[in-house]
Coordinates of C-alpha atoms in Angstrom, one line a residue:
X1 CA 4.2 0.0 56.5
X2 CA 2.2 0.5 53.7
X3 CA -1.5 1.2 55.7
X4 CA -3.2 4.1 54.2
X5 CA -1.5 4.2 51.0
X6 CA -3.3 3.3 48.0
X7 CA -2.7 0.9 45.1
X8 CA -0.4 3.1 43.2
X9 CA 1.9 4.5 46.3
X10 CA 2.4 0.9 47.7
X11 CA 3.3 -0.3 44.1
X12 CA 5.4 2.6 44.1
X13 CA 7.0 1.6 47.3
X14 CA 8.0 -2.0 46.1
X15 CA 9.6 -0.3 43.2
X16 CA 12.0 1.4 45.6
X17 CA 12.5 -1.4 48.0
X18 CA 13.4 -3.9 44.8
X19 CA 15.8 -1.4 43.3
X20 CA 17.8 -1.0 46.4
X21 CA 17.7 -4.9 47.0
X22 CA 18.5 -5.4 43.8
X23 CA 22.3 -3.0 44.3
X24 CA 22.6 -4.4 47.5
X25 CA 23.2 -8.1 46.2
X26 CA 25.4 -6.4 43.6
X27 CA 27.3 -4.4 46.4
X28 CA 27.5 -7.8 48.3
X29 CA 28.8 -9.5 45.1
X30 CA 31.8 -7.0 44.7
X31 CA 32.8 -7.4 48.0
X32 CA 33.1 -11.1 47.9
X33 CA 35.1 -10.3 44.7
X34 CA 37.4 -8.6 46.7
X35 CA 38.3 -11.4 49.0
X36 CA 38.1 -13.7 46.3
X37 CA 40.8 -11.5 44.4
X38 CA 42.5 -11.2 47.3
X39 CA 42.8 -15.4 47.7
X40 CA 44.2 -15.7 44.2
X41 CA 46.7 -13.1 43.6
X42 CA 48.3 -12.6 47.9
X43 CA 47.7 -15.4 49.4
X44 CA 48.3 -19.3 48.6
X45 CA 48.3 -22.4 50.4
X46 CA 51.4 -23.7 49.4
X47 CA 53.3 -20.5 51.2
X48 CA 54.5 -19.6 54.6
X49 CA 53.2 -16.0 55.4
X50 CA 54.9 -14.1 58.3
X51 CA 52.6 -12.3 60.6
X52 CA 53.9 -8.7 58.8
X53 CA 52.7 -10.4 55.7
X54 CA 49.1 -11.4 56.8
X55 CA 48.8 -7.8 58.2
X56 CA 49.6 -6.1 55.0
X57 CA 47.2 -8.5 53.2
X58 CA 44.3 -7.9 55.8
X59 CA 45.3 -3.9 55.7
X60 CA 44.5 -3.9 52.0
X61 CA 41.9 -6.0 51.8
X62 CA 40.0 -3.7 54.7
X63 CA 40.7 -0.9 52.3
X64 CA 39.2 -2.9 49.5
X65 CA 36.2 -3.3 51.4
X66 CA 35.8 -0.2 53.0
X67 CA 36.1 1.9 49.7
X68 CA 33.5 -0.3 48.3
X69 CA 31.1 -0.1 51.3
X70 CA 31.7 4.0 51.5
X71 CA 30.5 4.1 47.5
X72 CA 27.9 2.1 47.6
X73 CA 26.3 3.7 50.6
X74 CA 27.2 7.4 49.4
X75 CA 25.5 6.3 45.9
X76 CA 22.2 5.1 48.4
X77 CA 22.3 8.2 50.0
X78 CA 22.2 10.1 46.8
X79 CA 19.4 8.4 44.9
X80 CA 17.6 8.7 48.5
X81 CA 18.0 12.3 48.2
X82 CA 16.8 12.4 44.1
X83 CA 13.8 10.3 45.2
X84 CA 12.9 12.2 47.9
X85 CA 13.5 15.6 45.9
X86 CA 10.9 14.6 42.9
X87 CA 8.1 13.8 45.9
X88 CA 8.9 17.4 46.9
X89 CA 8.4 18.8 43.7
X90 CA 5.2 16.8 43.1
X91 CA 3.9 17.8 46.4
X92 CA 4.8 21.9 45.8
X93 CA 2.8 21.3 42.6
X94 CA 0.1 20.2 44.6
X95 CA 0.2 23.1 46.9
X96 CA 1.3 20.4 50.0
X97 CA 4.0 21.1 52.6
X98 CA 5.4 17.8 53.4
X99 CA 8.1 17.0 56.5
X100 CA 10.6 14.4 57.4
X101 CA 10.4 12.5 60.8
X102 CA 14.0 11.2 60.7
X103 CA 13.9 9.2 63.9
X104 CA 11.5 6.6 62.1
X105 CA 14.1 5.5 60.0
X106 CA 16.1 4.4 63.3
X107 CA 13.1 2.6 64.5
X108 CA 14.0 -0.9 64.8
X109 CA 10.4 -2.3 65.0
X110 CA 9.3 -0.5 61.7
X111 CA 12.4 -1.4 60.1
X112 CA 11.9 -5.3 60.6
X113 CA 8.5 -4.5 59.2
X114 CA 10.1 -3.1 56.2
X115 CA 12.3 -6.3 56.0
X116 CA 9.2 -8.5 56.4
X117 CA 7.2 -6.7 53.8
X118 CA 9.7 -6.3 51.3
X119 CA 10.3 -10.5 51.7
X120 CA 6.2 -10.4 51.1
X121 CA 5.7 -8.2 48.1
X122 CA 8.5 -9.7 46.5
X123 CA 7.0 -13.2 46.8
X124 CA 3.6 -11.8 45.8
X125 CA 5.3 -10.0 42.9
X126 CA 7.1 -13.2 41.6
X127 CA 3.8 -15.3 41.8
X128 CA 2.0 -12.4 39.5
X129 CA 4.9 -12.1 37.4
X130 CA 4.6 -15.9 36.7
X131 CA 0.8 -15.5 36.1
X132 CA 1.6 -12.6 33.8
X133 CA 4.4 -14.9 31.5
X134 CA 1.3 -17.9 31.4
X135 CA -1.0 -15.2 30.5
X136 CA 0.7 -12.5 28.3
X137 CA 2.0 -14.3 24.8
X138 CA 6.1 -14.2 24.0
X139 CA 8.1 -11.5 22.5
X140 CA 8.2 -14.6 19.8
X141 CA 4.4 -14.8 19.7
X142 CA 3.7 -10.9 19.3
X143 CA 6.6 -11.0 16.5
X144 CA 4.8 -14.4 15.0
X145 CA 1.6 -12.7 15.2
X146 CA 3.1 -9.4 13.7
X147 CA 4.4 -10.8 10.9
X148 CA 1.2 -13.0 10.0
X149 CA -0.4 -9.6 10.1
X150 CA 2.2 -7.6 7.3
X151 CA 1.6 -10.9 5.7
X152 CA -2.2 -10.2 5.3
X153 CA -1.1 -6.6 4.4
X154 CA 0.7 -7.6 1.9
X155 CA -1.4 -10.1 0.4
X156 CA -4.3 -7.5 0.9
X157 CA -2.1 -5.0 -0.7
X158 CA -1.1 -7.1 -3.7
X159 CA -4.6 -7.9 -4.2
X160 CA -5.6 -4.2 -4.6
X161 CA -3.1 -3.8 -7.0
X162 CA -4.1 -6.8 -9.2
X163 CA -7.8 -5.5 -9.1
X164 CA -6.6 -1.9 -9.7
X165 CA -4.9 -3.7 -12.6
X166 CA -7.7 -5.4 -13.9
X167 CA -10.3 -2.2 -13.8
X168 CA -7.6 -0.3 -16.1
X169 CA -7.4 -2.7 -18.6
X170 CA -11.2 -3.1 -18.4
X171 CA -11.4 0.7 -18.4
X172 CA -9.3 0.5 -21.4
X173 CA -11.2 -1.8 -23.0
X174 CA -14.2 0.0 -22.5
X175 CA -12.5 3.1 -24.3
X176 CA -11.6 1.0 -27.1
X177 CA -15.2 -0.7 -27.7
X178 CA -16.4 3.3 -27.3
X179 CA -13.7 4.3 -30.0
X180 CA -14.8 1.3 -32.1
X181 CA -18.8 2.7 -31.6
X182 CA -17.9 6.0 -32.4
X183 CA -15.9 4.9 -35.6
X184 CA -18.6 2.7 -37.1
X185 CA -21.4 5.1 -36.1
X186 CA -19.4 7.6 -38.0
X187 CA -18.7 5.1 -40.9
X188 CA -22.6 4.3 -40.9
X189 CA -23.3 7.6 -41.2
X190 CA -20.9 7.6 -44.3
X191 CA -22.9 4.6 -46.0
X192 CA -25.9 6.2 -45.3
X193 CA -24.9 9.9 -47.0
X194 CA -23.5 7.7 -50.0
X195 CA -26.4 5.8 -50.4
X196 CA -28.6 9.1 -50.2
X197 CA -25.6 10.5 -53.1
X198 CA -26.2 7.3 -54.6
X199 CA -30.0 7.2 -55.1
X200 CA -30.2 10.9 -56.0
X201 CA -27.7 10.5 -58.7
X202 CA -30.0 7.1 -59.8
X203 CA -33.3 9.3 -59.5
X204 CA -31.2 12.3 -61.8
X205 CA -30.3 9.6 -64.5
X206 CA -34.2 7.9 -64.2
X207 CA -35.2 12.2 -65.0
X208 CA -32.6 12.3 -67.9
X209 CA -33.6 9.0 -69.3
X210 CA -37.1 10.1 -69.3
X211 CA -36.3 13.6 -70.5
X212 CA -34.6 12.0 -73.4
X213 CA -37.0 9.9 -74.0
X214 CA -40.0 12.8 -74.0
X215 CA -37.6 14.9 -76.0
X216 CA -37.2 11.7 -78.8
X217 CA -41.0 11.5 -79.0
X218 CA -41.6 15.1 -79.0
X219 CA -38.8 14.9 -81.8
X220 CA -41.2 12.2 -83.9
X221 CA -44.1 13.4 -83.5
X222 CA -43.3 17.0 -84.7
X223 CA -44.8 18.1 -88.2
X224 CA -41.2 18.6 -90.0
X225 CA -39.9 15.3 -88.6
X226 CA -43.0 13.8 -90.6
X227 CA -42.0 15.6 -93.5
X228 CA -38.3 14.5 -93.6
X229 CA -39.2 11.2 -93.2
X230 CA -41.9 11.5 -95.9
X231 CA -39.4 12.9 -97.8
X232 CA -37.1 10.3 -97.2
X233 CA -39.3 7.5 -97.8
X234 CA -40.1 9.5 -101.4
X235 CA -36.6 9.4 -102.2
X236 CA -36.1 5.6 -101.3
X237 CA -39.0 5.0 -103.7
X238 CA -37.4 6.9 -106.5
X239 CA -34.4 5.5 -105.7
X240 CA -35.8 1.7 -106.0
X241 CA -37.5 2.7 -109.4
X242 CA -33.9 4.2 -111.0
X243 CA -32.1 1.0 -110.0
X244 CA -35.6 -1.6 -111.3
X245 CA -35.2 1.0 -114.6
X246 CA -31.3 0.4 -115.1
X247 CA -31.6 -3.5 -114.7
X248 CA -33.2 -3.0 -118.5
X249 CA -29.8 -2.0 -119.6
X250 CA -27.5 -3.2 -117.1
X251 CA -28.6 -6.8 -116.0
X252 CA -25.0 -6.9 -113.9
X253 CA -26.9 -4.2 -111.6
X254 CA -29.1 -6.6 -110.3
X255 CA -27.0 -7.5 -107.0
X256 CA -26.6 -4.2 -106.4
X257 CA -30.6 -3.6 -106.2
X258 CA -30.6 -6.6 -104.4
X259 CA -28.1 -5.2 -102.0
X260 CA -30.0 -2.0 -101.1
X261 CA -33.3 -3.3 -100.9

């Protein structure tokens, strides 16, 4: 059946041959609802049926069956047709002509061959299907495993944020020590203009002192500042010589003398 057709086409083939096995147990299903419906609700065993009663019963129930049959195979028919239309399109775009030999579908021989393949690939399929569920993990185990990973996200993330966090308040404290640099450079720089103030103002007052100091001795050594105090001296003299004069007459004037000396 499927000679000459490569990987692809035969799974492709399977597909179609499960699909319609898979409507005809549902198509089989209905119809032994039918008879099962028609059991409970016509006929019972604890009745006596005339023969005109078991022939409307059998009447409806070959309706039942037949309506059910006709829709099921029309549907076939259809899907057949929608199938066979999308190979046509695929083989127009592909620039292929492609024909149908409808007297192989009546070809009992190839049609047991069908049978027997379908039975085959089915069996093959189930056997891969059950290597595939050992093999592929859960829906469970892909969720478990999907949420261990957000998990590491998040604990990833959260760990970026609490280092982000960190390098700003380091950043921040960076500013400040910079701030603090800058304020006691400038500060320094204060002292160090106030102590330059200060020792100028010290060296100004060490030049005043000493100008005073030249100006006194320049003062005493001058020729009228030797004269005053000449003078002065002279007067002191004469002055001592009144008073030693006036203790003749005035004895009582002697603690004043004393006083002045």
């Amino acid at each position: 059946m499927s000679k000459g057709l490569n990987t692809h086409h035969q799974q492709e083939i399977s597909k179609f041959l499960k699909f319609f096995r898979s409507r005809l147990a549902t198509h089989i299903e209905n119809i032994e609802a039918e008879f099962d419906d028609t059991l409970s609700d016509r006929l019972s065993s604890d009745d006596v049926y005339s023969q005109k009663d078991v022939t409307d019963v059998l009447k409806s129930l070959c309706f039942a069956v037949k309506a059910n049959a006709r829709s099921e195979l029309q549907d076939t028919i259809n899907m057949t047709a929608l199938l066979l239309r999308q190979v046509f399109h695929e083989a127009q775009d592909n620039r292929m002509t492609m024909e149908l030999d409808t007297g192989i579908v009546e070809d009992k021989d190839m049609l047991e061959k069908v049978e027997r393949l379908s039975v085959a690939e089915w069996a093959a399929d189930e056997r891969r299907e059950a290597k595939k569920v050992v093999a592929k993990p859960t829906h469970d185990e892909e969720f478990e495993t999907v949420q261990k990973e957000n998990q590491n996200l998040r604990q990833r993330l959260e760990q970026l944020q609490k280092d982000c966090s960190k390098a700003l308040k380091e950043k921040q404290r960076a500013q400040d020590d910079m701030d603090e640099l800058r304020q006691a450079a400038h500060a320094s720089r204060h002292v160090d203009a106030l102590e330059r103030e200060l020792k100028e103002s010290r060296d100004i007052i060490a030049e005043y002192e000493r100008s005073a100091k030249e100006a006194n001795q320049h003062i005493t050594q001058t020729k009228q500042f030797q004269q005053l105090k000449k003078m002065v001296a002279q007067k002191n003299e004469s002055l001592k010589d009144l008073r030693k004069r006036l203790l003749k007459y005035e004895p009582d004037a002697d603690c004043d003398v004393d006083d002045d000396e």
